[in-house]
Coordinates of C-alpha atoms in Angstrom, one line a residue:
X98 CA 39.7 55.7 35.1
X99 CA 39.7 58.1 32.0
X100 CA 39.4 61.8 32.7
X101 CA 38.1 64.6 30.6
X102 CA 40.3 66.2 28.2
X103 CA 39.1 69.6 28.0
X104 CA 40.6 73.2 29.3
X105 CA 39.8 72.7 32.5
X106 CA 40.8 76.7 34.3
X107 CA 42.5 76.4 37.7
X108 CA 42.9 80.0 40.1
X109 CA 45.1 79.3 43.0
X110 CA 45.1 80.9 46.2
X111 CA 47.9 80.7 49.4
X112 CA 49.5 82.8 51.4
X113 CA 53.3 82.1 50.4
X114 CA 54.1 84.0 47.3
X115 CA 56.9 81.4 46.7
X116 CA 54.7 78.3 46.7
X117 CA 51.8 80.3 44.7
X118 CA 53.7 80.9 42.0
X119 CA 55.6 76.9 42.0
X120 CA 51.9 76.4 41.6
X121 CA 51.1 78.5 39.0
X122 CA 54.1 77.4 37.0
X123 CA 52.8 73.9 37.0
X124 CA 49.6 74.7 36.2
X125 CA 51.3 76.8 33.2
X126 CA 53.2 73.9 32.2
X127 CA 49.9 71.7 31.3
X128 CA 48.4 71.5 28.0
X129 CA 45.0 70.7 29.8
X130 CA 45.0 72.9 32.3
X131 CA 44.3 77.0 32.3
X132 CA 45.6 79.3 34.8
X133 CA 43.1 82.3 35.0
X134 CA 44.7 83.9 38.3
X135 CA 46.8 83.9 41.4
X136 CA 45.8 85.4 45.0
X137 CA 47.6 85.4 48.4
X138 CA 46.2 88.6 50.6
X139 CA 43.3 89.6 51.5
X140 CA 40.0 87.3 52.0
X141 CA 40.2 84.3 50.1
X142 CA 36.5 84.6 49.7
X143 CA 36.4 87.9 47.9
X144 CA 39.5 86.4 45.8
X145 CA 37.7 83.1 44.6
X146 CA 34.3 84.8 43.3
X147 CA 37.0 86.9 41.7
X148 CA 38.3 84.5 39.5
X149 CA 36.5 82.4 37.1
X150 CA 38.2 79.1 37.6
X151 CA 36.5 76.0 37.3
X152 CA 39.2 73.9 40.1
X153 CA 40.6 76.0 42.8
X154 CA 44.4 75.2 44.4
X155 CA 44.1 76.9 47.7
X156 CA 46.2 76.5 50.9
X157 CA 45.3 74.3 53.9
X158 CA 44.3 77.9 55.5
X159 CA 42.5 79.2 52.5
X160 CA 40.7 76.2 51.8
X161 CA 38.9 76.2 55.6
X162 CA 38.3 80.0 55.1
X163 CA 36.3 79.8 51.8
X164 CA 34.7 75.8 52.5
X165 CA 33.5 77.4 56.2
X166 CA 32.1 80.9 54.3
X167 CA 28.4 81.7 53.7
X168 CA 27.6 79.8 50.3
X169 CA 31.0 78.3 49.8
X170 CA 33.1 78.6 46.7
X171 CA 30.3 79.2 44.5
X172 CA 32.3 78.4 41.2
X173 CA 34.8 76.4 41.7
X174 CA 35.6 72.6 43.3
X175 CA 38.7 73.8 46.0
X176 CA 41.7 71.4 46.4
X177 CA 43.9 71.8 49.3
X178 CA 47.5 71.9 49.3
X179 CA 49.4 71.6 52.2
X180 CA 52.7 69.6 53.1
X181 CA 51.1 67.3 55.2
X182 CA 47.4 65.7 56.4
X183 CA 46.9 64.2 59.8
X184 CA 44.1 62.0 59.4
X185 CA 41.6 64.6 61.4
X186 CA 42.4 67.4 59.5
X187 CA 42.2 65.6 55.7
X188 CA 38.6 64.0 57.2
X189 CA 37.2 67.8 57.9
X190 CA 38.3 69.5 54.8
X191 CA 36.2 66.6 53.1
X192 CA 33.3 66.7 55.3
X193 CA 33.5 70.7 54.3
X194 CA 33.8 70.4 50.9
X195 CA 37.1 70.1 49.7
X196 CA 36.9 67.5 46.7
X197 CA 40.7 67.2 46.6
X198 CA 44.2 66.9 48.9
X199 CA 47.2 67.4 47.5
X200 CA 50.7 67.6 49.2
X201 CA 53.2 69.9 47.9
X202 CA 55.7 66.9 47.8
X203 CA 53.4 66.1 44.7
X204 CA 55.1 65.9 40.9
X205 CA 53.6 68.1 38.3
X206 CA 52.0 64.8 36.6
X207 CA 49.7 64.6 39.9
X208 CA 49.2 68.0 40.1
X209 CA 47.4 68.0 36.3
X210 CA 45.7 64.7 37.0
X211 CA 44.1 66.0 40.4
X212 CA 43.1 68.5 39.0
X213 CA 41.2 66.9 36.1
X214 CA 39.8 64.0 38.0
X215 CA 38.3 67.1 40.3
X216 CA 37.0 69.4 37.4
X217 CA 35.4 66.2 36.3
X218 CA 33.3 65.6 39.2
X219 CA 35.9 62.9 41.3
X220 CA 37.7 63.2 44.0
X221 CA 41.3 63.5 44.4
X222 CA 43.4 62.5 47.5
X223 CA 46.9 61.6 47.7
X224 CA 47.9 57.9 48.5
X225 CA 49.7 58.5 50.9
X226 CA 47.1 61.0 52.8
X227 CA 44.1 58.1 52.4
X228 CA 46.9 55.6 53.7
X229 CA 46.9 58.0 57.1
X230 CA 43.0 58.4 57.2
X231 CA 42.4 54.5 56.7
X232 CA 45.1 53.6 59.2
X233 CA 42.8 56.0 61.8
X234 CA 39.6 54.5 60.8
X235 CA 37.2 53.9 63.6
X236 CA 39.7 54.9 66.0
X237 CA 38.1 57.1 68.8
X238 CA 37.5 60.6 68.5
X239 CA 38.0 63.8 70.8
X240 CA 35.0 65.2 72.1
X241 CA 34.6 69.1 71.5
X242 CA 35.8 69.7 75.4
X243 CA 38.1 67.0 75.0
X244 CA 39.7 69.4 71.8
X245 CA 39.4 72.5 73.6
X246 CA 41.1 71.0 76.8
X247 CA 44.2 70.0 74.9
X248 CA 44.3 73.2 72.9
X249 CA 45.2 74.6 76.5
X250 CA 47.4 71.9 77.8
X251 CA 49.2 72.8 74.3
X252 CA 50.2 75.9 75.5
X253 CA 51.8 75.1 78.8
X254 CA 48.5 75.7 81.4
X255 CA 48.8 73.8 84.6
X256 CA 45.4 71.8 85.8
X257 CA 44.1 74.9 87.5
X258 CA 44.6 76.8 85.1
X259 CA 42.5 74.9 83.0
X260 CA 39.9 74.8 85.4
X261 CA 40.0 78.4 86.1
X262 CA 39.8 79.1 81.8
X263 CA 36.5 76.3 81.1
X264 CA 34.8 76.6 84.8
X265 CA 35.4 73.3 85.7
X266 CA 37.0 71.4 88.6
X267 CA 40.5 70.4 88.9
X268 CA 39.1 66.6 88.7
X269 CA 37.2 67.4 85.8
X270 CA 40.2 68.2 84.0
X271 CA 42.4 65.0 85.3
X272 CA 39.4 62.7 84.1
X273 CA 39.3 64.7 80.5
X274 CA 43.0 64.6 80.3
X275 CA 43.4 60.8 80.8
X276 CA 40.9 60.1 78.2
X277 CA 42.5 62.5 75.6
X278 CA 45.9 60.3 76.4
X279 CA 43.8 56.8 76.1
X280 CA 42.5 58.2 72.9
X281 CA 45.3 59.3 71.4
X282 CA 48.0 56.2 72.9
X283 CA 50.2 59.2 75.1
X284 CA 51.7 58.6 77.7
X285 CA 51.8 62.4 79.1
X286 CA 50.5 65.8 77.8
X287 CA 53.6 66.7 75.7
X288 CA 53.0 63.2 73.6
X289 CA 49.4 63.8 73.5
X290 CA 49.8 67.5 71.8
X291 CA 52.5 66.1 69.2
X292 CA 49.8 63.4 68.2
X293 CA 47.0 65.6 68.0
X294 CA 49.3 68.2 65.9
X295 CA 50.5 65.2 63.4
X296 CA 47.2 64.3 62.9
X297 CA 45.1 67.4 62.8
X298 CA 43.6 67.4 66.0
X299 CA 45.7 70.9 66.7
X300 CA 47.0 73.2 63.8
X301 CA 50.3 73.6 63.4
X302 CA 51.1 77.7 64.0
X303 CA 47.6 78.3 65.1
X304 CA 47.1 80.9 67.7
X305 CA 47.2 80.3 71.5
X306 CA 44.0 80.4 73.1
X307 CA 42.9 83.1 74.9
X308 CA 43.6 81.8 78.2
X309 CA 47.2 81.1 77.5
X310 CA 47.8 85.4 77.6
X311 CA 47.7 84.8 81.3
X312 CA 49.5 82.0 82.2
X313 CA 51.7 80.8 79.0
X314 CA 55.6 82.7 79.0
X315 CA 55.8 86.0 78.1
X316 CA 57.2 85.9 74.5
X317 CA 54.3 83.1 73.3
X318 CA 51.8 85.6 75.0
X319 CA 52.7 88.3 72.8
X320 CA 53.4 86.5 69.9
X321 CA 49.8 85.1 70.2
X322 CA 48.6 88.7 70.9
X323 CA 50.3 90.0 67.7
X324 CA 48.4 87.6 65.6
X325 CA 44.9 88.8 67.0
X326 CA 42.8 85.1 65.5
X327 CA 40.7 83.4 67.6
X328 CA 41.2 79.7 67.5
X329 CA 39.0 76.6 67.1
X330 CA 39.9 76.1 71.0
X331 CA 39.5 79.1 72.4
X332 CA 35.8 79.5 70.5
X333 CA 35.1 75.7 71.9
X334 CA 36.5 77.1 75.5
X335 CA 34.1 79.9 75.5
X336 CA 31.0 78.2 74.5
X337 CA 31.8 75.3 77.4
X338 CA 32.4 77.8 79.9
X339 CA 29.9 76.2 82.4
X340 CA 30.3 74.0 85.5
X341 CA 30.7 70.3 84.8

């Protein structure tokens, strides 16, 4: 499928100065393509209405922060870039917006034609990503308690635990946790949380809930504390906190 040839203007935005500016350099090495700007601190938002690109490159991070904002990237199609896609996590940046995915094992050929399929209205996703997110088609998904239950079996909590963090019985959390493993083909919690994190179910790095402080060992405690986020589990934990 032909693409258009003209100048397209590309800003890219991720928190690694390292792979921002491998980025950039490809970007720079394309006849087609424009770079107006990079960015890796501060809000990604304030950075993207900033510069007047008509494709964005932004990390997998990035990308969530300025799909998720307000009105969106108001000027600009985003493409993520990350070194891998689970299946879950390529299937929400598209239901948010993105219009491209791109891993950073890409060659600088993909890169340009991404980026022009994008800036011409398309979509651009990796082979090998769709491969993944075919592969999981019509497989079952996790329930929002099902997600936040295994964001806290990801940190260690025993069954109490659990119960004690989401209000909930002890059973309550056995009957969850064997559907999560049906679900996901696991045998046991610590299979279940590598699945969910290769396909992403759970981010890779993200933040341990909030009731992890109390009951995960001290050094991921105050690593997590350090980091001051509040994750996708621990905001799904607080809004269930109700008897079941």
């Amino acid at each position: 499928m032909s693409t258009t040839a003209r100048r397209l203007s590309v800003g890219v935005l991720h928190e690694s100065v390292v792979i921002q500016q491998g980025l950039a350099a490809l970007v720079g090495r394309s006849g087609n393509l424009q770079l107006v700007a990079t960015a890796g601190i501060g809000s990604p938002t304030v950075a993207a209405d900033l510069l007047p690109a008509h494709v964005l490159l932004a990390s997998h991070g990035f990308a969530l922060e300025l799909l998720d904002g307000p009105e969106g990237p108001r000027h600009a199609a985003v493409i993520a870039v990350a070194p891998h896609f689970g299946d879950e996590a390529a299937r929400a940046l598209i239901r948010r917006g993105a219009r491209g995915l791109l891993l950073l094992s890409m060659t600088a050929d993909e890169l340009e034609q991404a980026v022009l399929r994008v800036g011409a209205g398309l979509r651009h996703i990796t082979p090998s990503v769709a491969a993944v997110m075919a592969e999981h088609l019509g497989a079952p998904g996790l329930t929002c308690r099902e997600v936040a239950l295994l964001e806290l079996l990801s940190c260690g909590m025993t069954n109490k635990a659990i119960a004690r963090t989401l209000q909930i019985s002890d059973g309550t959390v056995k009957t969850h946790a064997r559907s999560i493993f049906s679900k996901l083909g696991a045998n046991n919690r610590t299979q279940a949380v590598a699945v969910a994190r290769r396909r992403g179910i759970l981010r890779h790095g993200a933040d341990l809930p909030a009731g992890c402080l109390e009951e995960a060992p001290a050094g991921r405690a105050a690593a997590s504390r350090s980091a001051g986020s509040t994750t996708l589990g621990l905001q799904l934990a607080r809004s269930m906190s109700v008897p079941a």
